[in-house]
Structures are given as C-alpha cells and as structure tokens.
Short mmCIF file of C-alpha atoms in Angstrom, two decimals:
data_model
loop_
_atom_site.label_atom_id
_atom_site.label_comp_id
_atom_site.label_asym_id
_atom_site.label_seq_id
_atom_site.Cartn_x
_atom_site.Cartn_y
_atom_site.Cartn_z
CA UNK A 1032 0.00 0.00 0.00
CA UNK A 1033 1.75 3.46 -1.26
CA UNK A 1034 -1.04 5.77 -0.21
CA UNK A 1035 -3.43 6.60 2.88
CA UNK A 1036 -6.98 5.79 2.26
CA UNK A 1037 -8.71 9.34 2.20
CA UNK A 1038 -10.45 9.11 5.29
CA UNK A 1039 -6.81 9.28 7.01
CA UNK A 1040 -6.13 12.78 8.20
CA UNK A 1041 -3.04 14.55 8.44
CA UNK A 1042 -1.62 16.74 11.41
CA UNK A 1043 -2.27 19.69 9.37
CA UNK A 1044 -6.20 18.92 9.00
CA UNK A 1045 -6.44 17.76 12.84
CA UNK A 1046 -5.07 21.67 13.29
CA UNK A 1047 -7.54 22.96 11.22
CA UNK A 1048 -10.34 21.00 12.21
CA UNK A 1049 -11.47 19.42 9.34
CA UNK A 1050 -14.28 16.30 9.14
CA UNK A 1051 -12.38 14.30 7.36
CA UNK A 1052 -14.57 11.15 8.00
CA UNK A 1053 -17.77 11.04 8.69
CA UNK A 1054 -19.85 8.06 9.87
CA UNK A 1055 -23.39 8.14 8.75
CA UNK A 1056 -26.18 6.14 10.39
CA UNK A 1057 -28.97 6.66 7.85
CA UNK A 1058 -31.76 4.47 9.56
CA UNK A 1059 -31.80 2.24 12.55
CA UNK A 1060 -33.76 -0.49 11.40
CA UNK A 1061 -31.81 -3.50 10.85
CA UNK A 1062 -32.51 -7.32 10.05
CA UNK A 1063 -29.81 -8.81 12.53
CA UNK A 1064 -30.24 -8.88 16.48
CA UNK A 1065 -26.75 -8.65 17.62
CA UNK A 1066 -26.01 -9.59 20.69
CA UNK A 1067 -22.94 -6.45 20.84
CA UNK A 1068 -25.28 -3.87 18.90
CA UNK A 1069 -24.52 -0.60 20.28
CA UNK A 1070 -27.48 1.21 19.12
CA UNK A 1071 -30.12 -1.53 19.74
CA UNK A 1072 -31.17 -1.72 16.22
CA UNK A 1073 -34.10 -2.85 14.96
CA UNK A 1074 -36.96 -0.63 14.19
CA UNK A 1075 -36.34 2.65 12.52
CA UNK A 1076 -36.57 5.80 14.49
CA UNK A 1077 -39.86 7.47 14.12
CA UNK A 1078 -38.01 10.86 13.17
CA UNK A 1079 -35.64 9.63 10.65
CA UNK A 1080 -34.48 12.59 8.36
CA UNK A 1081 -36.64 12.61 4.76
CA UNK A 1082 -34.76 12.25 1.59
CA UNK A 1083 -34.55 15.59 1.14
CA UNK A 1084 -32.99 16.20 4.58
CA UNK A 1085 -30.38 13.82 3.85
CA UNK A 1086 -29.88 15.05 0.25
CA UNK A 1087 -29.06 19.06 1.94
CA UNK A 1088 -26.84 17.26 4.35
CA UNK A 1089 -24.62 15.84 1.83
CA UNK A 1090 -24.69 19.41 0.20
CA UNK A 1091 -23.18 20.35 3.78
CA UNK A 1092 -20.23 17.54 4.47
CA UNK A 1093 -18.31 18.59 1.36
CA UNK A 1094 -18.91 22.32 2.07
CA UNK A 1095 -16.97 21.69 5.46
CA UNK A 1096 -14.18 19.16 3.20
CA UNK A 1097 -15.57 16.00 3.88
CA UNK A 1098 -13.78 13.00 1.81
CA UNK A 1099 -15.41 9.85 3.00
CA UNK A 1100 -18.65 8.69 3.91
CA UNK A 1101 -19.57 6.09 5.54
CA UNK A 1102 -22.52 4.90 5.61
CA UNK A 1103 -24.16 2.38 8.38
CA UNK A 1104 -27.28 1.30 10.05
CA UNK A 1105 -29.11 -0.34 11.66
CA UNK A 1106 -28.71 -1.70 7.88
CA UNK A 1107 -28.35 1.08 5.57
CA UNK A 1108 -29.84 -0.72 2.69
CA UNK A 1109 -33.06 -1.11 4.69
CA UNK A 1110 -33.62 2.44 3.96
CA UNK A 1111 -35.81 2.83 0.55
CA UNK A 1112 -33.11 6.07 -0.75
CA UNK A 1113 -30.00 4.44 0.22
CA UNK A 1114 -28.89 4.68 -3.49
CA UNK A 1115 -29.81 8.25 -4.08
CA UNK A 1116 -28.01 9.02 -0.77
CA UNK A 1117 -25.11 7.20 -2.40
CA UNK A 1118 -24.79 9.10 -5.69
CA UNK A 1119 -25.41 12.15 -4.12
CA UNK A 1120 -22.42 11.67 -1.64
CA UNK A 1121 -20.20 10.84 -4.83
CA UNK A 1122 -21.72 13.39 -7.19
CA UNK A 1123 -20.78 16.00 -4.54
CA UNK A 1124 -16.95 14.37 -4.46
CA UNK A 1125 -16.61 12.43 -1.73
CA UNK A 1126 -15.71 8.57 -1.33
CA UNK A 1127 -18.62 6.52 -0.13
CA UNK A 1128 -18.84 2.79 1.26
CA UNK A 1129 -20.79 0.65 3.27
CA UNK A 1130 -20.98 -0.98 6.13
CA UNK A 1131 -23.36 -3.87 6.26
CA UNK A 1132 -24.10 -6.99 8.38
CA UNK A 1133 -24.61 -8.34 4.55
CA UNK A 1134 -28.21 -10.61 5.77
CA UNK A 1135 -29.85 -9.59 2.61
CA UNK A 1136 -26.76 -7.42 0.94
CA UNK A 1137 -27.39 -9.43 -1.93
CA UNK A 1138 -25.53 -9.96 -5.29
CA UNK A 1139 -28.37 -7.55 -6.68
CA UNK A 1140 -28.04 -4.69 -4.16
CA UNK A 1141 -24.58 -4.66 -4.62
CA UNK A 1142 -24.66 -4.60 -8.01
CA UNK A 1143 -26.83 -1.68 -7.91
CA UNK A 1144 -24.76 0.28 -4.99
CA UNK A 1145 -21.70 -0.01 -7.74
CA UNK A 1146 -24.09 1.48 -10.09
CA UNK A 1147 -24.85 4.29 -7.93
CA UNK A 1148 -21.15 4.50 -7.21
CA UNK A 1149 -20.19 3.20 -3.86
CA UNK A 1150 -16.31 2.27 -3.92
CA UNK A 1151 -16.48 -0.65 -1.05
CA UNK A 1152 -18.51 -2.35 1.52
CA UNK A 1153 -17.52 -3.33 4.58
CA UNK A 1154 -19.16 -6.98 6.13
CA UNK A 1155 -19.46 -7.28 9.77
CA UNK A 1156 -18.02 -10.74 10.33
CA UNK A 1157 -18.06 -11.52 14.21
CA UNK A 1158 -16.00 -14.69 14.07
CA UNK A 1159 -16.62 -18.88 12.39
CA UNK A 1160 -20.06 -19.80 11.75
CA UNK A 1161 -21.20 -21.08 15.02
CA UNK A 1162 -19.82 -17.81 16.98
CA UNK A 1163 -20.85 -15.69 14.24
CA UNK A 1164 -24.62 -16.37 14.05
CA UNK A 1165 -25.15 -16.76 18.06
CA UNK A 1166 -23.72 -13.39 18.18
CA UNK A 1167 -25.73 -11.95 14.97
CA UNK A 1168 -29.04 -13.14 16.43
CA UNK A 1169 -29.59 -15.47 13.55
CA UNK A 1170 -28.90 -18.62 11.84
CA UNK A 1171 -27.80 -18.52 8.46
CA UNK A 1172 -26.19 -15.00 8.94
CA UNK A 1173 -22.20 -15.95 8.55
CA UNK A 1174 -22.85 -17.84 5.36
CA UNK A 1175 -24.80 -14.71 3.59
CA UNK A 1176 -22.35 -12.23 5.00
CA UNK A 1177 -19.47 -14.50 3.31
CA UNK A 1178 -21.10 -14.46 0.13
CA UNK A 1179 -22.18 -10.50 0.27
CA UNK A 1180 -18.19 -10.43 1.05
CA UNK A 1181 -17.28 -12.24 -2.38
CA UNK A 1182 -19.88 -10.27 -4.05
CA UNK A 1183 -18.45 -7.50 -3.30
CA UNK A 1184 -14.92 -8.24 -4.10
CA UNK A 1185 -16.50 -9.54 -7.37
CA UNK A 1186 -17.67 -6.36 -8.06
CA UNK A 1187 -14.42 -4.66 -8.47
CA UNK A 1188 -15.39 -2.46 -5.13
CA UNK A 1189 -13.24 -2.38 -2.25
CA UNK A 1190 -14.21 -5.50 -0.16
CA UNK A 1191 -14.00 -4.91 4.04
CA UNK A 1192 -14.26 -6.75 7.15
CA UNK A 1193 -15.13 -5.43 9.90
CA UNK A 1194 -14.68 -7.99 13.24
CA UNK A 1195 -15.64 -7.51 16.89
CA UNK A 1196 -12.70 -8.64 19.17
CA UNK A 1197 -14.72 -10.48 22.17
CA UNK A 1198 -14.32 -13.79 24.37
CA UNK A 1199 -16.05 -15.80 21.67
CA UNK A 1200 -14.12 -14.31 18.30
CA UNK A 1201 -10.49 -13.79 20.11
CA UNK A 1202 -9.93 -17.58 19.80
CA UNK A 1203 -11.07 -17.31 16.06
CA UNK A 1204 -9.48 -14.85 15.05
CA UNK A 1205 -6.49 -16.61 13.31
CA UNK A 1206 -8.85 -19.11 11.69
CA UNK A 1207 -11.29 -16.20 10.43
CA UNK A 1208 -8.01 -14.11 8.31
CA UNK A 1209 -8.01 -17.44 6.35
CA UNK A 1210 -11.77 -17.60 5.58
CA UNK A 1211 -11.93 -13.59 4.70
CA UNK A 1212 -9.26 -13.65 2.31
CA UNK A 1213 -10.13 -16.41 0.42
CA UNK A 1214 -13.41 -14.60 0.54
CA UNK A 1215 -12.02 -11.64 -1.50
CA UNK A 1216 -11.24 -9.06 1.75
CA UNK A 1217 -8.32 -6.73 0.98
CA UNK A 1218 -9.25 -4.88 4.06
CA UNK A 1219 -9.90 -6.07 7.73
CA UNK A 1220 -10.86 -3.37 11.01
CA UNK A 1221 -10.57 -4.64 13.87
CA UNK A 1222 -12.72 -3.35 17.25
CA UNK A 1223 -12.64 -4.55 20.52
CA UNK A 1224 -16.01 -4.84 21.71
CA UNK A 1225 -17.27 -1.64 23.79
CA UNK A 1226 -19.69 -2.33 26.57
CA UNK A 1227 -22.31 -0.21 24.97
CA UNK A 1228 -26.17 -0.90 24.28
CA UNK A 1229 -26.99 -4.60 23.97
CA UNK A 1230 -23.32 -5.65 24.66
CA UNK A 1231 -23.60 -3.83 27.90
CA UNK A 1232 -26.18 -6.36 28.37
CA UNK A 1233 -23.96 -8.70 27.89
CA UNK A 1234 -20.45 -8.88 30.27
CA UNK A 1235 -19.39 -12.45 29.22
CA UNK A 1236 -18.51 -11.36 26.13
CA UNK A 1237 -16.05 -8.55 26.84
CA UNK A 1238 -12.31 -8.61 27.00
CA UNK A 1239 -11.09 -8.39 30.28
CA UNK A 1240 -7.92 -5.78 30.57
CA UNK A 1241 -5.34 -8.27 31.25
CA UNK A 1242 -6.46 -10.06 27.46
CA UNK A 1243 -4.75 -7.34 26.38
CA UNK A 1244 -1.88 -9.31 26.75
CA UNK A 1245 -3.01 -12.00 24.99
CA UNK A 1246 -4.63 -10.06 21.77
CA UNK A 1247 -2.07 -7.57 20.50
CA UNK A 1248 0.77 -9.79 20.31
CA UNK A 1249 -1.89 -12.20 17.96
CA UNK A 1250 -2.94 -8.78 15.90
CA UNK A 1251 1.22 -7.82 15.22
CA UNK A 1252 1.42 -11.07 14.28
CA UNK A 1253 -1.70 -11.49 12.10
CA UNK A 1254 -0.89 -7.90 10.76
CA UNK A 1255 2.34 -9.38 9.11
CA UNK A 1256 1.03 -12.27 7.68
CA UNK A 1257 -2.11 -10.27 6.06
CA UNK A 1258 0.07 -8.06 4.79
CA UNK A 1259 2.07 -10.65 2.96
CA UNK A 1260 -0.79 -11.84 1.35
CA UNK A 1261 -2.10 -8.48 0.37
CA UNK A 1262 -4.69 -7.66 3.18
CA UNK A 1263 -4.39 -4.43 4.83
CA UNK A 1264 -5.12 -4.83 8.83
CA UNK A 1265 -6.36 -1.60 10.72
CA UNK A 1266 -6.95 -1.50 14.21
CA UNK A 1267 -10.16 0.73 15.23
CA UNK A 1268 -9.03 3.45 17.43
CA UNK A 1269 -9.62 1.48 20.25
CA UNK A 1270 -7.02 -1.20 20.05
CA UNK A 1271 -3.93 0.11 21.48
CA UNK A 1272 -2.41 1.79 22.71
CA UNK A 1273 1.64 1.63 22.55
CA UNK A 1274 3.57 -1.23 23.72
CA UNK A 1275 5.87 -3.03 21.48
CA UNK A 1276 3.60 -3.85 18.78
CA UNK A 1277 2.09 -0.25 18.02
CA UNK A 1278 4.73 0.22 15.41
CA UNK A 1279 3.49 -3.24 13.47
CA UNK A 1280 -0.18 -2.43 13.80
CA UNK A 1281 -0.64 1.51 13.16
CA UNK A 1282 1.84 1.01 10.22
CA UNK A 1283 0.11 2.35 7.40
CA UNK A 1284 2.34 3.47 4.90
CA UNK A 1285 5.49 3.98 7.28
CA UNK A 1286 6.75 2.66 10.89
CA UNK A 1287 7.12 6.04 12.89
CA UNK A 1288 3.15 6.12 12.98
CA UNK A 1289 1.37 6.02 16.32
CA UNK A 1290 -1.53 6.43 18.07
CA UNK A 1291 -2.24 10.21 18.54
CA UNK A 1292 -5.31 10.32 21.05
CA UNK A 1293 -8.79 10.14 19.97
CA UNK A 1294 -10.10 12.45 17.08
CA UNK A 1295 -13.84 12.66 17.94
CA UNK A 1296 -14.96 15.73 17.34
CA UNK A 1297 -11.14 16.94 15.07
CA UNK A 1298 -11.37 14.98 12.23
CA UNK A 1299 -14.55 12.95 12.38
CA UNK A 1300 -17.75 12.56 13.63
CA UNK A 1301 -21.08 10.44 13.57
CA UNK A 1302 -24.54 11.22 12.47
CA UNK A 1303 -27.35 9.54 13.52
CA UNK A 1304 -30.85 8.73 11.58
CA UNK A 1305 -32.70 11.68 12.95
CA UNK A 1306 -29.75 14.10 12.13
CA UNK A 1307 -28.38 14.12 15.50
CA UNK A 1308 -24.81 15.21 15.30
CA UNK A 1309 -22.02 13.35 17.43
CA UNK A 1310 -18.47 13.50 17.35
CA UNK A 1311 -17.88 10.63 17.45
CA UNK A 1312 -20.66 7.69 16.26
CA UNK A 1313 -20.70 5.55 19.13
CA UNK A 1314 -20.80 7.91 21.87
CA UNK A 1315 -23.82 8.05 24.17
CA UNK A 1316 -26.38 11.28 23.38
CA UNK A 1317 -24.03 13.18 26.11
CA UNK A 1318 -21.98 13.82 23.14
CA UNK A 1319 -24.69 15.15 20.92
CA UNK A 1320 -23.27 18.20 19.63
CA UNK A 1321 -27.31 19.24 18.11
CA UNK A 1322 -29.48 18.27 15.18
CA UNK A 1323 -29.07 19.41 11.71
CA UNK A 1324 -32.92 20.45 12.20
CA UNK A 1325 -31.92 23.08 13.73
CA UNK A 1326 -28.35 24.39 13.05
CA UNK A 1327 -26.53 23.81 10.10
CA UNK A 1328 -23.90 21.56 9.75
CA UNK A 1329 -21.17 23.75 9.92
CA UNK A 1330 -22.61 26.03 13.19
CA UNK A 1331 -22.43 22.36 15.15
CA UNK A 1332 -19.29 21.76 13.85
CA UNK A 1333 -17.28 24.83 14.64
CA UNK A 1334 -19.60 26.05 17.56
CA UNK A 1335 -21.23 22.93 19.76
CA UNK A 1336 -19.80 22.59 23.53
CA UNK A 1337 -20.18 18.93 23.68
CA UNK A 1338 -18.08 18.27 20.30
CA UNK A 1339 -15.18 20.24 21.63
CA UNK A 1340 -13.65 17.72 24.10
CA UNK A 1341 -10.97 16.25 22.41
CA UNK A 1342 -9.55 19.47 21.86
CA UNK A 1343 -9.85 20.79 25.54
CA UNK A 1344 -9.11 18.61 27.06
CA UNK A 1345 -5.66 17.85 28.99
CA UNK A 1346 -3.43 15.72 30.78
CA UNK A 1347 -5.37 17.05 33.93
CA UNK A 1348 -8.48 16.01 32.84
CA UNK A 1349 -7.35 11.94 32.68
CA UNK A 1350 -7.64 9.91 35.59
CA UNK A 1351 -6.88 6.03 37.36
CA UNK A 1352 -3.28 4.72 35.54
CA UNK A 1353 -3.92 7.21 32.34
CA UNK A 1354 -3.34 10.50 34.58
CA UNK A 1355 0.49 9.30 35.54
CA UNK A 1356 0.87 7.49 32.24
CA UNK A 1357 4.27 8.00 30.49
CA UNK A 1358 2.01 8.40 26.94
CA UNK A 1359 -0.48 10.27 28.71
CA UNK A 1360 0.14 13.53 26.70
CA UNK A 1361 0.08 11.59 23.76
CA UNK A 1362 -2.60 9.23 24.21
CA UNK A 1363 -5.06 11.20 25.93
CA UNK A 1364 -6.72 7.94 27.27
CA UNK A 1365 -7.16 6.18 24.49
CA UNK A 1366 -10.53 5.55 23.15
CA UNK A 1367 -13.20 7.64 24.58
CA UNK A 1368 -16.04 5.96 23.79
CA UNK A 1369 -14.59 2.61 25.42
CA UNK A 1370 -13.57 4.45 28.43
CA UNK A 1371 -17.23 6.17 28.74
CA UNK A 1372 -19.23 3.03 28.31
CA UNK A 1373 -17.03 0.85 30.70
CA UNK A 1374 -16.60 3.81 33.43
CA UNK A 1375 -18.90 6.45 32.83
CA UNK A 1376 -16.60 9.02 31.83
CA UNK A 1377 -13.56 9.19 29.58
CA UNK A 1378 -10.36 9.89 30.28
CA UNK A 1379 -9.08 6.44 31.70
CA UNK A 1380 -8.87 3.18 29.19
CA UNK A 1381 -7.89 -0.08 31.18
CA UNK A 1382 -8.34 -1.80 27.59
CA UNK A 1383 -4.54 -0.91 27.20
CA UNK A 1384 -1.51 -2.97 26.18
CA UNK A 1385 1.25 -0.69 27.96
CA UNK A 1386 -1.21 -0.56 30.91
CA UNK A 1387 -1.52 -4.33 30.75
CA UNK A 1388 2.21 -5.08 30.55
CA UNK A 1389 2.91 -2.34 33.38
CA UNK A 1390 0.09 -4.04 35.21
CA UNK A 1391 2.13 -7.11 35.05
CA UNK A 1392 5.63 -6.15 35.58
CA UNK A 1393 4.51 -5.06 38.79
CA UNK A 1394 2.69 -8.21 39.18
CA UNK A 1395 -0.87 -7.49 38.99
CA UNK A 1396 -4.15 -7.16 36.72
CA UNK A 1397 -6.92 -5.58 35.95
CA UNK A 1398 -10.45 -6.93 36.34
CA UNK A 1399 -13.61 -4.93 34.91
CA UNK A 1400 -16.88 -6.09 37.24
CA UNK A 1401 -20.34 -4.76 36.42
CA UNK A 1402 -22.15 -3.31 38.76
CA UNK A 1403 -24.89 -1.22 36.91
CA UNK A 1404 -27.38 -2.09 33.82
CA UNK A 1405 -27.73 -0.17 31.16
CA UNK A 1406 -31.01 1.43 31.14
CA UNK A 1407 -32.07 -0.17 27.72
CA UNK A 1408 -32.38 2.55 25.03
CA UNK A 1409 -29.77 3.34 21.88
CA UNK A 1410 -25.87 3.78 22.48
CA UNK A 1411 -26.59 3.57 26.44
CA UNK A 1412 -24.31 2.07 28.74
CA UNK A 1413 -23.94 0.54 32.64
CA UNK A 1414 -21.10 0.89 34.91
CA UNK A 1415 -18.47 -1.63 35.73
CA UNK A 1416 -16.01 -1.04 38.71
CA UNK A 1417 -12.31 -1.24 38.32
CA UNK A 1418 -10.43 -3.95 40.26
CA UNK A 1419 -6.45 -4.54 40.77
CA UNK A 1420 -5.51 -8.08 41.67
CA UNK A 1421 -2.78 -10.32 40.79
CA UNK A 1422 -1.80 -11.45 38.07
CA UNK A 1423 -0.65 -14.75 39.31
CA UNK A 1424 -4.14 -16.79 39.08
CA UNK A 1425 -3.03 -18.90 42.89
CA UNK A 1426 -2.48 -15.92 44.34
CA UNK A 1427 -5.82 -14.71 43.95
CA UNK A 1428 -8.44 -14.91 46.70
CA UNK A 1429 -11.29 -17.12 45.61
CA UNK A 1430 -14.06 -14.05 46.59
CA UNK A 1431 -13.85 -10.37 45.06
CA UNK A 1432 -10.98 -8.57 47.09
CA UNK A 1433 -12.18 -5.61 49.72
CA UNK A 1434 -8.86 -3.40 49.00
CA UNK A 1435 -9.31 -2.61 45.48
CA UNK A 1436 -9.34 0.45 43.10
CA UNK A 1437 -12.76 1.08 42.40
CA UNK A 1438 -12.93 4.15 39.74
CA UNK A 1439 -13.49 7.28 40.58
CA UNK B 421 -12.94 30.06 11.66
CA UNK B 422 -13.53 28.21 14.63
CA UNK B 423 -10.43 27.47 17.17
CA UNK B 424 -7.92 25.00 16.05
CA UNK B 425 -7.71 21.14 16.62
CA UNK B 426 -5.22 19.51 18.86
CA UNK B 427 -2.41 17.74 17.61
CA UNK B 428 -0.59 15.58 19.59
CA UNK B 429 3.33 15.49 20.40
CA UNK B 430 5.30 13.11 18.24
CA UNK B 431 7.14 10.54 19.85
CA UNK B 432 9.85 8.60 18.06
CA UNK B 433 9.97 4.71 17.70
CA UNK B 434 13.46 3.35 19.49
CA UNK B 435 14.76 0.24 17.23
CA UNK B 436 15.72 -1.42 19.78
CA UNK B 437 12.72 -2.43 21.52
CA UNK B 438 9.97 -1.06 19.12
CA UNK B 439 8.59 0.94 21.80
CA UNK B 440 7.63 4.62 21.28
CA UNK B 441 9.55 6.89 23.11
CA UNK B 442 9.55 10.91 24.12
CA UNK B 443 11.71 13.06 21.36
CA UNK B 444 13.82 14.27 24.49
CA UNK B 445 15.24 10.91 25.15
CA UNK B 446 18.81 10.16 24.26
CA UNK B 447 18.61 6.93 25.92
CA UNK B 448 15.24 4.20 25.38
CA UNK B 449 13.33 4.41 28.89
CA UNK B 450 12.82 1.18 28.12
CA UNK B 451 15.44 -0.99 26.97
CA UNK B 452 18.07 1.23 27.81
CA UNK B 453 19.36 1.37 24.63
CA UNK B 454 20.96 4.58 23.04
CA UNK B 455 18.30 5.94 20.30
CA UNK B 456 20.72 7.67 17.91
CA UNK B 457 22.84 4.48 17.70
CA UNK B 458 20.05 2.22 17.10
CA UNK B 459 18.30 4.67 14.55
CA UNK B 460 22.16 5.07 12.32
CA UNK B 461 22.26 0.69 12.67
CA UNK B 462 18.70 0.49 11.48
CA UNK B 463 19.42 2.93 8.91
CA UNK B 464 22.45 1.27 7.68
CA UNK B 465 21.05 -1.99 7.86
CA UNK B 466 17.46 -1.04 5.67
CA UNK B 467 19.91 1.00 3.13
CA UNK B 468 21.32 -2.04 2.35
CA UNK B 469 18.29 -3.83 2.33
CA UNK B 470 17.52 -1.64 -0.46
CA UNK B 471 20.57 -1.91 -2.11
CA UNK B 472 20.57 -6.05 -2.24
CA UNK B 473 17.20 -5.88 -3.79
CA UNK B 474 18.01 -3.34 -6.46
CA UNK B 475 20.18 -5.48 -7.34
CA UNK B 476 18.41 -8.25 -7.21
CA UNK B 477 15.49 -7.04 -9.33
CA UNK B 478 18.42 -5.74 -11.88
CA UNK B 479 19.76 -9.26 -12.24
CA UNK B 480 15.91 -10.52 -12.69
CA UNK B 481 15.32 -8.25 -15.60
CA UNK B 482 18.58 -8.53 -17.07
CA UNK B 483 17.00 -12.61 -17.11
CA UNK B 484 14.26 -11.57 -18.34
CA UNK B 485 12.09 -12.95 -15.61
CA UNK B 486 9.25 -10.38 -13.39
CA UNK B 487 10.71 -9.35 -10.29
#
C-alpha cells in the first residue's frame, strides 16, 4: 500500500479541524439482532431525516471538506433512498462505502450500490459460523455475509471486514483471516467490543484488561502475515495503545506512525438517523453536539460545547493509571467511547496494552466487574467497577478482594 | 474560523525495543538502549536492504524474468 486511504487525516487537518470522515447512520432499522449492537437496532426511528434532509446534508459535508462517507445502520440498505443518498455523496466528491451486516446485501443490491457508485462495503463478520450467528441473532447469517463479502470483491469495489474482538471471536481470530481472504477481503478493522447498548447487556462477552496481553501480540502477528498476502489490517481506534507492537499495527504506509489520542470531534464525527450530530458515532447522546434540524452543519461543527472535548481537554483532565501514564500527553486515554461506556466518563482506558504489561511487571491485573445495567435505550451504557488483583491466578483470593481500586 | 484542533506530540519509535519513546530521550526508557545508535544501525542496515534488492530485481530483468 503506497497511499493513505482518504479518510486518514493529516496533522495539518487535525489543526484545522477538518471532518475528514464522517460516519453516517442513515436508519436504525436493521434485520440482525446482535447480541454487541450498540445502538439496539431494529426498528427505525420514528423521526428519521426525509430524503430531502439527507440530500441538503450531503450538500453540507463537502462544504466543510468531507472526503469519506460512511454509511451504516441499523442496515443502511433497509432504507428505501439508500442509493440516491449514495450518488449524491459521490456526485458531490466524496468517497462513499458501506458498512453492512450483509443478511440480505445481496448480489443484486450490490450490483446496484456499484451502479450508484459506492467504492467498497464493509461486512461485519463476528468470528466462524457457530460464533458468528449466536452473536448476529440469527442462523444462516455468517454464510450470507461470506457471500455478500465475495460479491463485493466480485464487483471490483473495495471488499471490508469489519470484526468484533470479544471472548467468543479472540480464539477465532487466526482461523477467520483465512476464511476472509479467500473470501475476496483486501481490508480487515478490527474493534474490541465496547460495553455499549446490547453488549452492555452482555459482560461475558467482553475482554477483560489483562487479554490485552493475549490479543495484541496475535494482531502484530496477524498484521504481518495479512500483509504478505495483500490484506491491509487496521486496528479501530480502540485497540492500542503503545507497547511493542504499536509500530506493526498503526503502520500504514510507514513505521514512525502512532496512536495520537482520539479524534472525535477533530477529524470525524457520527450522524445519527434523525440528524443528531455526534463526534464521534458511538458515543452516548451526552456527546450530541445538536441536530441538523436546527443548526446547520457547519454552526455544530465549529460552535457545539459537547463536540469540543478532544480538543480541551488535557493531561489534567485523565484519571486512574492514564493521569500518571508515560504516553499520557500523547494518548489522551485512548478511546473515549470505550472508556465512557465501561466507566462512565472518559479519560481512563484499562483496555490498554502498555497498561496491561505495566500491570504485570509489577505483578498485577486488571479486572472490569459490572455493577450497573444499562437502562435499555440506543448507544446507552452501565457501569463496571475497576479492580487490581494479581496477576498470578493462585495468588488470587477465591471471593472479590475488599482493598481494590474502584474508579473514581 | 472556529479554534484550532489539537495535535498531539510526536514521539519517536526506538529500534531497539519497538517501543515509542519521548523526542527528548537520548537513551530508550525502556530498553536502555541509546536511540541515535540504534536509529544510524537500522538505517544502515534497511539502506542495504535496499541496495541487495536493487540489485536483485536488476539481475531478474537482465534474465528476463518479473521481479
């Protein structure tokens, strides 16, 4: 790979604020039940903008520079003017792809999203078959997201993967690369699954901190392979951060590429079905910067309070391990959506190689426990407490320990 | 135009240990080692990397064959 895929940004656009990216949820309804679904999809949201909201809204992205669009659900394609939003995002010169659970992302539809000039799809593949549909909500769903996957590579677009890193797909992982690229991917994001919505729900599936240790030596190693064989693996912004493998797995086009801190809000942000403006698209509604109802675009963008956090805030404002961090400055905690959804605020990540290896020098782990529900609406979250034990499984007291740091 | 993003201080990557490290460093907090040293060896070493395959690809097309 010579060249950075457009929705890269450079420290000069981070400076100058431009939405490089944006991440466009243009309905909510959805024909999977996913166990991990951070939004709760299913039925559309009674408010959902009309075509002709969503046509002006284009009109506004590439007025503020906007290069790629993507486009997600609930399942995009469930919306009837998916393909007029699509040629209107190209006709107004910006990239636009997909990103599907592929149920019914059939060889037709993606025929017909080529047509209307969509340049890839991404399919959601959660791990094998069996792991796969249990997650997805339904039977059947692994083998028609394979074949919307060699569709789309058939198609001359740019075929995706996008995989949720949990207890059931960590041990698959290795076994999935093989499937995927024989599938056609060229492409393969990786996220760690954030406690958010239905996967809040749902604490036996998340990674523990300590997995850490476990998972990012398996990406480096993956990373090389893939790229061997012609598939580019990106990390989502939260899989990280530093450690000796950072190097291997934020290479894009050279080594001296790192993590940077989290660019809600800088460089990107998320949109949701009713025109609700977020920096980031899987934050919780305390992020909602307003509704393209009533501002415009670009009076959210350069003017909304709850958009401006990544750029306020400091090395004062992180807490727990990140606070005394030696990459705090740098890293800024890491991912603030996982750090929201797991503690209720950002500004402390325990989902952290460096943290995880520091963890262990010293002989110790992290353990997340929940101890609230979510409430049950879209992109809501619980609460899980923070606890330090060690690391050395027989030294660890068979009941919760009383000493413990419990955030906050 | 509205107030300007953040961007975040560069660190440098120490070839020693792969771990990256603060620009003031001389030595890798790390592994110890000294990050000028390692950076001129790794240097060295991928410039003749990329000399060896130059020439390898030249010998392949002088055969004829794809490199």
């Amino acid at each position: 790979m010579n060249e950075l895929p457009v929705r890269y940004a450079g420290e000069e656009e981070s400076a100058a604020r431009i939405p490089v990216s944006i991440v466009w949820e243009i309905t909510l309804a959805c024909d999977l039940a996913c166990t991990h679904c951070g939004s709760r999809a299913g039925r559309r949201r009674r408010d959902e903008l009309s075509t002709a909201e969503a046509l002006d809204l284009v009109e506004q992205m590439a007025e503020l520079g906007t290069r790629d669009v993507g486009l997600i659900g609930g399942e995009a394609y469930l919306r009837k003017d998916w393909l007029e939003i699509v040629a209107a995002v190209r006709a107004a010169g910006m990239e636009c792809g997909l990103q599907s659970g592929g149920r019914n992302l059939n060889a037709e539809r993606i025929a017909k999203a080529a047509a209307a000039g969509m340049q890839g799809i991404g399919l959601s593949i959660d791990g094998l078959r069996d792991v796969h549909d249990e997650v997805r909500g339904v039977p059947g769903s692994f083998d028609l997201a394979v074949a919307a996957l060699r569709n789309t590579a058939a198609s001359g677009m740019v075929a995706t993967v996008n995989t949720q890193i949990n207890t059931r797909s960590l041990p698959q992982l290795r076994e999935l690369m093989e499937i995927i690229i024989d599938a056609g991917a060229t492409n393969w994001q990786l996220a760690i699954t954030v406690a958010m919505g239905n996967a809040a729900d749902h604490p036996e599936l998340l990674l523990q901190p300590w997995q850490m240790l476990e998972l990012m030596p398996l990406l480096a190693e993956l990373s090389l392979e893939a790229r061997e064989r012609g598939v580019f693996l990106q990390p989502a912004n939260n899989i990280g951060y530093f450690g000796p493998h950072e190097s291997t797995l934020r290479n894009v086009v050279e080594d001296e590429i790192h993590w940077h801190g989290c660019v809600a809000g800088d460089t990107v942000f998320g949109i949701e079905a009713d025109g609700t403006i977020k920096s980031c698209p899987g934050l919780p509604r305390d992020y909602a910067g307003g509704n393209i109802r009533d501002r415009s675009l670009r009076d959210i963008w350069e003017n909304s309070e709850p958009i401006a956090f990544t750029r306020r805030r400091t090395v004062d404002d992180l807490w727990g391990f990140c606070r005394t961090c030696y990459y705090a400055e740098v890293c800024m905690g890491g991912c603030t959506w996982t750090s929201h959804s797991l503690l209720g605020r950002p500004g402390n990540n325990p989902m952290c190689h460096h943290r995880a290896l520091e963890m262990d020098k010293a002989g110790l782990r992290e353990r997340l426990v929940k101890v609230k529900d979510a409430p049950g609406h879209a992109f809501d979250h619980g609460e899980f407490a923070l606890l330090v034990e060690p690391a050395v499984p027989a030294a660890r007291p068979a009941r919760v320990p009383d000493r413990i740091l419990v955030h906050g | 135009m509205a107030e300007q993003g953040r961007v975040a201080p560069r660190l440098r990557l120490c070839r020693g240990c792969s771990q990256f490290v603060r620009l003031d460093h001389a030595d890798c907090p790390f592994c110890g080692g000294d990050l000028d040293a390692l950076e001129a060896d790794y240097d060295e070493r991928r410039d003749e990397l990329r000399r060896a395959t130059d020439a390898l690809r030249r010998a392949m097309a002088d055969r004829g064959e794809e490199p």
